[in-house]
């Protein structure tokens, strides 16, 4: 007889988020527009409650539930914990901006919780159907959030592009999954892995299905040549939505990649390693080189994201447990840097105008020296300059690739990273040495000042002492993949 209680316990964090997403939406119907601080508090409490329950599971052996469709393990603990913290920070950064733009609605908060639910399902999936359900839930919420500002033509255009390309990528991923099901007779990731290990699947047909799986993963990460949506969506979406898209969903994409590639398709790693290598090198090259020519700050950060995805794929490409550990560390650092960058842009945007162009940052130091300092630390970290955490994150990925013998790939990656330093230092030069376009001083809300200061401080502290987070990431990968 199935013990329903033990199964429900495994998915308790997901239940909390799902229930509270609906509660927030319902409560919003009965409160005034000026009283939305209550549902904001409900949303933050939901994240706290889910975090406490998830942390209570601790590092442990995998716990399967609902006919082995859902798994709770050290990987899910690591990625979910980071997702809660990151989303909580993103909501703090977004609050005042959305109020000024009259976009602070219950729908926004509910959609963010539903998108988190999709992320959690993808992270804890042990079954292709659960992965696809989580992916579609996440994608539909993000499409809606991009179009949140309905009167903005750029936002509407970006949402349509994102929807069309996202639907295509989802279809390709689903086709790849259907091929794996047709070959193995199961949607269970472990059963698929066993079928491959026993040579029960025709190799040529398996590789054909693998291509569609890798394409789906690459699109969700924003890797070249499946990056077309990234610059347009980043530019068209409201700043808080761009921040959300560029940060928390990366945990879901990494979790999905680990489940599919390292657990389900590990016996054909030599095949997907070649695909990831090509995409990693192309992402670094096109991301860094194209970013140099950008004048829009959001498009520049979009191409910066593509180059960072190249490093994430390089870590995956190494094919080792240490490589996965370096990826888990890197994605945490990347999200922290992205939150700081977009959070700062949100903080210095005004009710009448956003920070859109790189030239809008001219003379920022004379208008608010604290804001310039935070953005300088963030840019240095994104560039991978010590003693920031960005340097150690890149170093750990390069080291894992070098240990597996990918010498020329590491050399190329270092060269691309050096090229990328230029456009990050250009931001610092503009802030400190160019005359400001506007002379007015910039005021930052107290809560954002405090959290952004902690965020920027973490980039330095984790760079000087990365041991705790790195140990957390390495332990998660080791327990999950041993």
Short mmCIF file of C-alpha atoms in Angstrom, two decimals:
data_model
loop_
_atom_site.label_atom_id
_atom_site.label_comp_id
_atom_site.label_asym_id
_atom_site.label_seq_id
_atom_site.Cartn_x
_atom_site.Cartn_y
_atom_site.Cartn_z
CA UNK A 1 0.00 0.00 0.00
CA UNK A 2 1.33 3.45 -0.96
CA UNK A 3 2.07 5.76 1.96
CA UNK A 4 0.59 9.00 0.63
CA UNK A 5 1.91 10.98 3.60
CA UNK A 6 5.55 10.21 2.82
CA UNK A 7 5.00 11.08 -0.85
CA UNK A 8 3.34 14.39 0.00
CA UNK A 9 6.20 15.21 2.36
CA UNK A 10 8.67 14.95 -0.51
CA UNK A 11 6.71 17.51 -2.56
CA UNK A 12 5.73 19.72 0.40
CA UNK A 13 7.79 22.72 -0.82
CA UNK A 14 6.03 22.53 -4.19
CA UNK A 15 2.65 22.28 -2.48
CA UNK A 16 3.38 25.38 -0.41
CA UNK A 17 4.33 27.43 -3.47
CA UNK A 18 1.37 26.15 -5.55
CA UNK A 19 -1.19 26.87 -2.82
CA UNK A 20 0.24 30.29 -1.99
CA UNK A 21 0.34 31.29 -5.68
CA UNK A 22 -3.41 30.70 -5.84
CA UNK A 23 -4.01 32.36 -2.45
CA UNK A 24 -2.12 35.49 -3.55
CA UNK A 25 -4.22 35.70 -6.71
CA UNK A 26 -7.49 35.28 -4.78
CA UNK A 27 -6.61 37.69 -1.98
CA UNK A 28 -5.64 40.32 -4.55
CA UNK A 29 -9.26 40.39 -5.74
CA UNK A 30 -10.45 41.68 -2.37
CA UNK A 31 -7.85 44.29 -1.46
CA UNK A 32 -7.23 47.84 -2.63
CA UNK A 33 -4.45 48.69 -5.03
CA UNK A 34 -2.76 50.72 -2.32
CA UNK A 35 -2.76 47.76 0.09
CA UNK A 36 -0.71 45.25 -1.89
CA UNK A 37 2.02 45.17 0.74
CA UNK A 38 0.00 42.37 2.35
CA UNK A 39 0.20 40.02 -0.64
CA UNK A 40 3.86 40.99 -1.09
CA UNK A 41 4.46 39.85 2.49
CA UNK A 42 2.50 36.65 1.76
CA UNK A 43 4.75 35.98 -1.23
CA UNK A 44 7.93 36.48 0.78
CA UNK A 45 6.58 34.29 3.60
CA UNK A 46 5.80 31.58 1.04
CA UNK A 47 9.42 31.60 -0.08
CA UNK A 48 10.59 31.48 3.53
CA UNK A 49 8.29 28.57 4.39
CA UNK A 50 9.34 26.59 1.31
CA UNK A 51 12.98 27.30 2.12
CA UNK A 52 12.64 26.05 5.70
CA UNK A 53 10.95 22.83 4.57
CA UNK A 54 13.55 22.25 1.85
CA UNK A 55 16.43 22.89 4.25
CA UNK A 56 14.85 20.41 6.66
CA UNK A 57 15.44 17.60 4.16
CA UNK A 58 19.21 18.15 4.43
CA UNK A 59 21.85 16.33 2.40
CA UNK A 60 20.58 12.81 1.99
CA UNK A 61 20.21 9.93 -0.41
CA UNK A 62 17.61 10.38 -3.13
CA UNK A 63 13.98 10.09 -2.01
CA UNK A 64 11.61 9.14 -4.82
CA UNK A 65 7.87 9.79 -4.81
CA UNK A 66 4.80 9.17 -6.95
CA UNK A 67 5.98 6.14 -8.86
CA UNK A 68 9.55 7.46 -9.11
CA UNK A 69 8.45 10.55 -11.05
CA UNK A 70 9.71 13.03 -8.47
CA UNK A 71 13.02 13.06 -6.57
CA UNK A 72 14.32 14.96 -3.57
CA UNK A 73 18.11 14.87 -3.29
CA UNK A 74 21.13 17.06 -2.63
CA UNK A 75 20.98 18.61 -6.10
CA UNK A 76 17.38 19.72 -5.60
CA UNK A 77 18.24 21.05 -2.12
CA UNK A 78 21.06 23.18 -3.53
CA UNK A 79 19.23 24.57 -6.56
CA UNK A 80 15.89 25.12 -4.81
CA UNK A 81 17.52 26.94 -1.89
CA UNK A 82 19.28 29.29 -4.29
CA UNK A 83 16.04 29.79 -6.23
CA UNK A 84 14.15 30.90 -3.10
CA UNK A 85 16.85 33.37 -2.09
CA UNK A 86 17.28 34.74 -5.61
CA UNK A 87 13.55 35.24 -6.19
CA UNK A 88 13.17 36.92 -2.80
CA UNK A 89 15.95 39.38 -3.68
CA UNK A 90 14.45 39.97 -7.13
CA UNK A 91 11.08 40.86 -5.58
CA UNK A 92 12.72 43.33 -3.19
CA UNK A 93 14.47 45.02 -6.11
CA UNK A 94 11.30 45.07 -8.23
CA UNK A 95 8.79 46.43 -5.72
CA UNK A 96 9.34 50.21 -5.90
CA UNK A 97 9.93 50.20 -9.65
CA UNK A 98 6.70 48.35 -10.42
CA UNK A 99 4.77 50.65 -8.09
CA UNK A 100 6.07 53.69 -9.98
CA UNK A 101 5.13 52.15 -13.33
CA UNK A 102 1.71 51.04 -11.99
CA UNK A 103 2.59 47.40 -12.72
CA UNK A 104 2.60 46.27 -9.07
CA UNK A 105 -0.25 43.77 -9.31
CA UNK A 106 -1.29 40.50 -7.75
CA UNK A 107 -0.85 38.89 -11.16
CA UNK A 108 2.86 39.71 -11.12
CA UNK A 109 3.39 38.13 -7.71
CA UNK A 110 1.25 35.11 -8.53
CA UNK A 111 3.03 34.53 -11.85
CA UNK A 112 6.43 34.70 -10.16
CA UNK A 113 5.34 32.01 -7.70
CA UNK A 114 3.93 29.83 -10.48
CA UNK A 115 7.17 30.27 -12.44
CA UNK A 116 9.07 29.20 -9.31
CA UNK A 117 6.84 26.12 -9.13
CA UNK A 118 7.85 25.25 -12.69
CA UNK A 119 11.50 25.71 -11.77
CA UNK A 120 11.12 23.43 -8.76
CA UNK A 121 9.42 20.72 -10.83
CA UNK A 122 12.25 20.79 -13.38
CA UNK A 123 14.89 20.62 -10.66
CA UNK A 124 13.28 17.64 -8.89
CA UNK A 125 12.11 15.72 -11.94
CA UNK A 126 12.99 12.05 -12.35
CA UNK A 127 10.62 11.61 -15.26
CA UNK A 128 10.46 13.22 -18.70
CA UNK A 129 6.79 14.13 -18.27
CA UNK A 130 7.52 16.08 -15.06
CA UNK A 131 10.37 17.92 -16.78
CA UNK A 132 8.06 18.96 -19.60
CA UNK A 133 5.26 20.00 -17.24
CA UNK A 134 7.66 22.16 -15.24
CA UNK A 135 9.15 23.63 -18.40
CA UNK A 136 5.78 24.61 -19.84
CA UNK A 137 4.58 26.10 -16.55
CA UNK A 138 7.75 28.18 -16.30
CA UNK A 139 7.63 29.24 -19.94
CA UNK A 140 3.97 30.30 -19.94
CA UNK A 141 4.50 32.42 -16.82
CA UNK A 142 7.56 34.11 -18.34
CA UNK A 143 5.71 34.86 -21.59
CA UNK A 144 2.97 36.55 -19.55
CA UNK A 145 5.45 38.52 -17.45
CA UNK A 146 7.26 39.85 -20.52
CA UNK A 147 3.93 41.21 -21.79
CA UNK A 148 3.06 42.62 -18.35
CA UNK A 149 3.29 46.20 -19.64
CA UNK A 150 0.53 45.79 -22.22
CA UNK A 151 0.71 49.39 -23.48
CA UNK A 152 4.40 49.06 -24.37
CA UNK A 153 4.93 47.96 -27.98
CA UNK A 154 8.46 46.71 -27.32
CA UNK A 155 7.23 44.49 -24.49
CA UNK A 156 4.44 43.05 -26.62
CA UNK A 157 6.82 42.41 -29.51
CA UNK A 158 9.34 40.74 -27.20
CA UNK A 159 6.62 38.55 -25.69
CA UNK A 160 5.46 37.36 -29.12
CA UNK A 161 9.03 36.57 -30.22
CA UNK A 162 9.72 34.77 -26.96
CA UNK A 163 6.49 32.79 -27.25
CA UNK A 164 7.07 31.68 -30.85
CA UNK A 165 10.70 30.67 -30.36
CA UNK A 166 9.96 29.16 -26.95
CA UNK A 167 7.14 27.06 -28.39
CA UNK A 168 9.47 25.85 -31.14
CA UNK A 169 12.16 24.88 -28.62
CA UNK A 170 9.60 23.13 -26.40
CA UNK A 171 8.38 21.19 -29.43
CA UNK A 172 11.90 20.09 -30.32
CA UNK A 173 12.58 19.03 -26.74
CA UNK A 174 9.30 17.13 -26.61
CA UNK A 175 10.15 15.40 -29.89
CA UNK A 176 13.50 14.32 -28.46
CA UNK A 177 11.78 13.01 -25.33
CA UNK A 178 9.24 11.10 -27.43
CA UNK A 179 12.08 9.44 -29.31
CA UNK A 180 13.73 8.36 -26.05
CA UNK A 181 10.38 6.97 -24.92
CA UNK A 182 9.95 5.12 -28.21
CA UNK A 183 13.42 3.57 -27.90
CA UNK A 184 13.32 2.65 -24.20
CA UNK A 185 9.58 2.16 -23.58
CA UNK A 186 9.69 4.41 -20.51
CA UNK A 187 9.70 8.07 -19.49
CA UNK A 188 11.63 7.29 -16.30
CA UNK A 189 15.14 8.75 -16.55
CA UNK A 190 16.75 5.80 -14.72
CA UNK A 191 15.03 3.26 -17.00
CA UNK A 192 16.23 5.18 -20.05
CA UNK A 193 19.77 5.13 -18.65
CA UNK A 194 19.54 1.35 -18.06
CA UNK A 195 18.29 0.75 -21.60
CA UNK A 196 21.22 2.70 -23.03
CA UNK A 197 23.70 0.86 -20.78
CA UNK A 198 22.34 -2.50 -21.95
CA UNK A 199 22.62 -1.43 -25.62
CA UNK A 200 18.88 -1.89 -26.11
CA UNK A 201 18.65 1.24 -28.26
CA UNK A 202 19.84 1.68 -31.84
CA UNK A 203 22.87 4.07 -31.55
CA UNK A 204 22.13 6.15 -34.65
CA UNK A 205 18.51 6.71 -33.63
CA UNK A 206 19.57 7.52 -30.06
CA UNK A 207 21.94 10.24 -31.27
CA UNK A 208 19.11 11.68 -33.37
CA UNK A 209 16.95 11.98 -30.24
CA UNK A 210 19.91 13.36 -28.27
CA UNK A 211 20.27 16.25 -30.72
CA UNK A 212 16.73 17.44 -30.00
CA UNK A 213 17.27 17.13 -26.24
CA UNK A 214 20.47 19.21 -26.38
CA UNK A 215 18.78 21.82 -28.60
CA UNK A 216 15.99 22.22 -26.04
CA UNK A 217 18.46 22.64 -23.18
CA UNK A 218 20.55 25.10 -25.22
CA UNK A 219 17.53 27.27 -25.99
CA UNK A 220 16.48 27.50 -22.36
CA UNK A 221 20.03 28.48 -21.38
CA UNK A 222 20.33 30.93 -24.30
CA UNK A 223 23.35 29.29 -25.92
CA UNK A 224 24.52 29.98 -29.48
CA UNK A 225 23.07 29.25 -32.05
CA UNK A 226 19.77 29.20 -30.12
CA UNK A 227 20.25 32.63 -28.55
CA UNK A 228 18.16 34.73 -30.97
CA UNK A 229 15.48 35.50 -28.39
CA UNK A 230 17.80 36.70 -25.62
CA UNK A 231 18.71 40.28 -26.73
CA UNK A 232 15.21 41.17 -27.94
CA UNK A 233 13.45 39.82 -24.85
CA UNK A 234 15.94 41.45 -22.47
CA UNK A 235 15.50 44.81 -24.21
CA UNK A 236 11.72 44.68 -24.57
CA UNK A 237 10.70 43.38 -21.16
CA UNK A 238 10.35 45.67 -18.11
CA UNK A 239 13.57 45.80 -16.08
CA UNK A 240 12.29 43.60 -13.20
CA UNK A 241 11.06 40.96 -15.66
CA UNK A 242 14.39 41.03 -17.51
CA UNK A 243 16.12 40.52 -14.18
CA UNK A 244 13.83 37.59 -13.39
CA UNK A 245 14.27 35.90 -16.80
CA UNK A 246 18.04 36.27 -16.71
CA UNK A 247 18.50 34.83 -13.23
CA UNK A 248 16.30 32.26 -11.47
CA UNK A 249 15.31 30.13 -14.54
CA UNK A 250 19.00 29.33 -15.05
CA UNK A 251 18.78 27.05 -11.99
CA UNK A 252 16.01 25.09 -13.72
CA UNK A 253 17.99 24.77 -16.95
CA UNK A 254 21.06 23.54 -15.08
CA UNK A 255 18.99 21.08 -13.05
CA UNK A 256 17.33 19.76 -16.22
CA UNK A 257 20.71 19.38 -17.92
CA UNK A 258 22.15 17.40 -15.00
CA UNK A 259 19.13 15.07 -14.85
CA UNK A 260 19.04 14.42 -18.59
CA UNK A 261 22.72 14.39 -19.54
CA UNK A 262 24.54 13.10 -16.47
CA UNK A 263 21.89 10.68 -15.17
CA UNK A 264 19.82 9.70 -18.21
CA UNK A 265 22.34 9.93 -21.06
CA UNK A 266 25.67 9.49 -19.28
CA UNK A 267 26.65 6.40 -21.30
CA UNK A 268 26.71 8.45 -24.49
CA UNK A 269 28.54 11.41 -22.92
CA UNK A 270 31.17 11.38 -25.67
CA UNK A 271 28.44 12.38 -28.13
CA UNK A 272 26.82 15.21 -26.19
CA UNK A 273 30.21 16.51 -25.06
CA UNK A 274 31.06 17.35 -28.67
CA UNK A 275 27.79 19.24 -29.10
CA UNK A 276 28.28 21.18 -25.87
CA UNK A 277 31.88 22.02 -26.79
CA UNK A 278 30.85 23.65 -30.07
CA UNK A 279 28.02 25.61 -28.42
CA UNK A 280 30.25 26.66 -25.50
CA UNK A 281 32.98 28.10 -27.71
CA UNK A 282 30.50 29.80 -30.05
CA UNK A 283 28.61 31.30 -27.09
CA UNK A 284 31.78 32.76 -25.60
CA UNK A 285 32.95 34.17 -28.92
CA UNK A 286 29.67 35.63 -30.20
CA UNK A 287 28.55 36.76 -26.74
CA UNK A 288 31.72 38.69 -25.90
CA UNK A 289 32.46 40.09 -29.36
CA UNK A 290 28.89 41.22 -30.06
CA UNK A 291 28.55 42.81 -26.62
CA UNK A 292 31.33 45.26 -27.51
CA UNK A 293 29.19 46.86 -30.23
CA UNK A 294 26.09 47.38 -28.05
CA UNK A 295 24.86 50.80 -26.97
CA UNK A 296 21.79 49.55 -25.06
CA UNK A 297 22.72 48.38 -21.55
CA UNK A 298 20.12 45.59 -21.50
CA UNK A 299 21.30 44.21 -24.85
CA UNK A 300 24.88 44.36 -23.62
CA UNK A 301 23.93 42.35 -20.54
CA UNK A 302 22.03 39.93 -22.79
CA UNK A 303 25.17 39.14 -24.79
CA UNK A 304 27.10 39.02 -21.53
CA UNK A 305 24.65 36.33 -20.39
CA UNK A 306 25.30 34.36 -23.58
CA UNK A 307 29.04 34.43 -22.89
CA UNK A 308 28.45 33.24 -19.32
CA UNK A 309 26.31 30.39 -20.66
CA UNK A 310 29.35 29.40 -22.70
CA UNK A 311 31.31 28.90 -19.47
CA UNK A 312 28.43 26.91 -17.97
CA UNK A 313 28.42 24.60 -21.00
CA UNK A 314 32.22 24.29 -20.78
CA UNK A 315 31.83 22.96 -17.23
CA UNK A 316 29.17 20.48 -18.36
CA UNK A 317 31.32 19.47 -21.30
CA UNK A 318 34.09 18.22 -19.00
CA UNK A 319 31.87 15.23 -18.22
CA UNK A 320 33.07 14.85 -14.62
CA UNK A 321 31.50 15.22 -11.18
CA UNK A 322 33.93 18.06 -10.44
CA UNK A 323 32.78 19.69 -13.66
CA UNK A 324 29.16 19.60 -12.47
CA UNK A 325 30.28 21.02 -9.12
CA UNK A 326 31.99 23.91 -10.89
CA UNK A 327 28.82 24.54 -12.94
CA UNK A 328 26.66 24.58 -9.81
CA UNK A 329 29.04 27.09 -8.25
CA UNK A 330 29.22 29.16 -11.43
CA UNK A 331 25.46 29.43 -11.91
CA UNK A 332 25.03 30.59 -8.30
CA UNK A 333 27.68 33.28 -8.82
CA UNK A 334 26.22 34.29 -12.18
CA UNK A 335 22.74 34.77 -10.70
CA UNK A 336 24.20 36.80 -7.83
CA UNK A 337 26.01 39.06 -10.31
CA UNK A 338 22.95 39.41 -12.54
CA UNK A 339 20.72 40.37 -9.62
CA UNK A 340 23.22 43.03 -8.57
CA UNK A 341 23.50 44.46 -12.10
CA UNK A 342 19.79 44.67 -12.84
CA UNK A 343 18.94 45.60 -9.25
CA UNK A 344 21.23 48.62 -9.52
CA UNK A 345 19.72 49.65 -12.87
CA UNK A 346 16.26 49.42 -11.31
CA UNK A 347 17.38 51.44 -8.28
CA UNK A 348 18.69 54.37 -10.34
CA UNK A 349 15.80 54.40 -12.84
CA UNK A 350 13.19 57.09 -12.30
CA UNK A 351 9.42 57.18 -12.65
CA UNK A 352 9.69 58.95 -16.00
CA UNK A 353 12.69 57.20 -17.56
CA UNK A 354 14.55 53.90 -17.32
CA UNK A 355 18.26 53.37 -17.69
CA UNK A 356 18.25 52.14 -21.30
CA UNK A 357 21.49 53.28 -22.92
CA UNK A 358 25.03 52.78 -21.70
CA UNK A 359 25.48 56.56 -22.02
CA UNK A 360 22.77 57.01 -19.36
CA UNK A 361 25.41 55.85 -16.87
CA UNK A 362 27.78 58.72 -17.71
CA UNK A 363 29.05 60.47 -14.60
CA UNK A 364 27.10 58.17 -12.27
CA UNK A 365 29.81 58.58 -9.65
CA UNK A 366 29.07 62.31 -9.34
CA UNK A 367 25.33 61.64 -9.01
CA UNK A 368 25.56 58.74 -6.54
CA UNK A 369 28.99 57.39 -5.63
CA UNK A 370 27.50 54.38 -3.81
CA UNK A 371 25.59 53.27 -6.93
CA UNK A 372 28.72 53.64 -9.06
CA UNK A 373 30.67 51.55 -6.54
CA UNK A 374 28.10 48.74 -6.55
CA UNK A 375 27.99 48.63 -10.36
CA UNK A 376 31.79 48.74 -10.55
CA UNK A 377 32.10 45.70 -8.27
CA UNK A 378 29.45 43.89 -10.33
CA UNK A 379 31.18 44.66 -13.64
CA UNK A 380 34.55 43.54 -12.27
CA UNK A 381 32.98 40.29 -11.09
CA UNK A 382 31.27 39.68 -14.44
CA UNK A 383 34.61 40.30 -16.15
CA UNK A 384 36.26 37.71 -13.90
CA UNK A 385 38.76 40.06 -12.28
CA UNK A 386 40.08 39.09 -8.80
CA UNK A 387 39.31 39.32 -5.93
CA UNK A 388 35.66 39.07 -6.99
CA UNK A 389 33.74 35.79 -7.11
CA UNK A 390 33.50 35.97 -10.91
CA UNK A 391 37.22 35.20 -11.14
CA UNK A 392 37.00 32.09 -8.99
CA UNK A 393 33.87 30.89 -10.80
CA UNK A 394 35.61 31.08 -14.18
CA UNK A 395 38.77 29.56 -12.72
CA UNK A 396 36.90 26.55 -11.30
CA UNK A 397 35.22 25.83 -14.67
CA UNK A 398 38.49 26.19 -16.58
CA UNK A 399 40.26 23.95 -14.09
CA UNK A 400 37.67 21.18 -14.44
CA UNK A 401 37.94 21.34 -18.25
CA UNK A 402 41.73 21.35 -18.09
CA UNK A 403 41.75 18.30 -15.81
CA UNK A 404 39.82 16.40 -18.50
CA UNK A 405 42.36 17.32 -21.18
CA UNK A 406 40.51 20.10 -23.03
CA UNK A 407 43.60 22.31 -23.23
CA UNK A 408 42.82 24.23 -26.42
CA UNK A 409 39.25 24.85 -25.30
CA UNK A 410 40.58 26.39 -22.09
CA UNK A 411 43.04 28.57 -24.02
CA UNK A 412 40.23 29.80 -26.30
CA UNK A 413 37.99 30.46 -23.28
CA UNK A 414 40.67 32.55 -21.58
CA UNK A 415 41.15 34.56 -24.78
CA UNK A 416 37.40 35.25 -25.03
CA UNK A 417 37.28 36.23 -21.35
CA UNK A 418 40.07 38.75 -21.96
CA UNK A 419 38.14 40.23 -24.89
CA UNK A 420 35.05 40.44 -22.69
CA UNK A 421 36.88 42.55 -20.10
CA UNK A 422 36.76 45.51 -22.49
CA UNK A 423 33.03 46.18 -22.44
CA UNK A 424 32.82 45.74 -18.68
CA UNK A 425 35.65 48.22 -18.09
CA UNK A 426 33.97 50.60 -20.54
CA UNK A 427 31.02 50.84 -18.12
CA UNK A 428 33.39 51.73 -15.27
CA UNK A 429 35.16 54.33 -17.42
CA UNK A 430 31.85 55.97 -18.35
CA UNK A 431 30.67 56.10 -14.72
CA UNK A 432 33.85 57.63 -13.31
CA UNK A 433 35.46 59.68 -16.09
CA UNK A 434 32.65 60.97 -18.33
CA UNK A 435 30.56 64.06 -17.61
CA UNK A 436 26.98 63.26 -16.54
CA UNK A 437 24.10 63.99 -18.93
CA UNK A 438 21.88 64.93 -15.98
CA UNK A 439 23.15 66.76 -12.90
CA UNK A 440 20.42 65.73 -10.45
CA UNK A 441 21.39 63.49 -7.55
CA UNK A 442 20.02 59.96 -7.48
CA UNK A 443 18.24 58.70 -4.36
CA UNK A 444 17.95 54.97 -3.66
CA UNK A 445 15.23 53.51 -1.37
CA UNK A 446 16.51 52.27 1.97
CA UNK A 447 15.61 48.60 1.54
CA UNK A 448 17.29 48.45 -1.87
CA UNK A 449 20.34 50.27 -0.53
CA UNK A 450 20.74 47.65 2.19
CA UNK A 451 20.16 44.55 0.02
CA UNK A 452 22.26 45.84 -2.89
CA UNK A 453 25.10 46.59 -0.48
CA UNK A 454 24.92 43.02 0.82
CA UNK A 455 24.72 41.73 -2.75
CA UNK A 456 27.81 43.63 -3.87
CA UNK A 457 29.62 42.69 -0.66
CA UNK A 458 28.87 39.02 -1.28
CA UNK A 459 30.57 39.26 -4.69
CA UNK A 460 33.78 40.29 -2.96
CA UNK A 461 33.50 38.09 0.14
CA UNK A 462 32.76 34.95 -1.89
CA UNK A 463 35.67 35.83 -4.17
CA UNK A 464 38.06 36.03 -1.24
CA UNK A 465 36.58 33.02 0.57
CA UNK A 466 34.60 30.82 -1.86
CA UNK A 467 35.12 27.63 0.14
CA UNK A 468 31.66 27.37 1.76
CA UNK A 469 29.60 27.80 -1.41
CA UNK A 470 32.04 25.72 -3.46
CA UNK A 471 31.89 22.90 -0.90
CA UNK A 472 28.09 23.07 -0.98
CA UNK A 473 28.10 22.81 -4.79
CA UNK A 474 30.69 20.03 -4.94
CA UNK A 475 28.95 17.99 -2.24
CA UNK A 476 25.63 18.34 -4.06
CA UNK A 477 27.08 17.04 -7.32
CA UNK A 478 29.01 14.22 -5.62
CA UNK A 479 26.06 12.85 -3.62
CA UNK A 480 23.73 13.09 -6.62
CA UNK A 481 26.04 11.55 -9.23
CA UNK A 482 28.18 9.11 -7.28
#
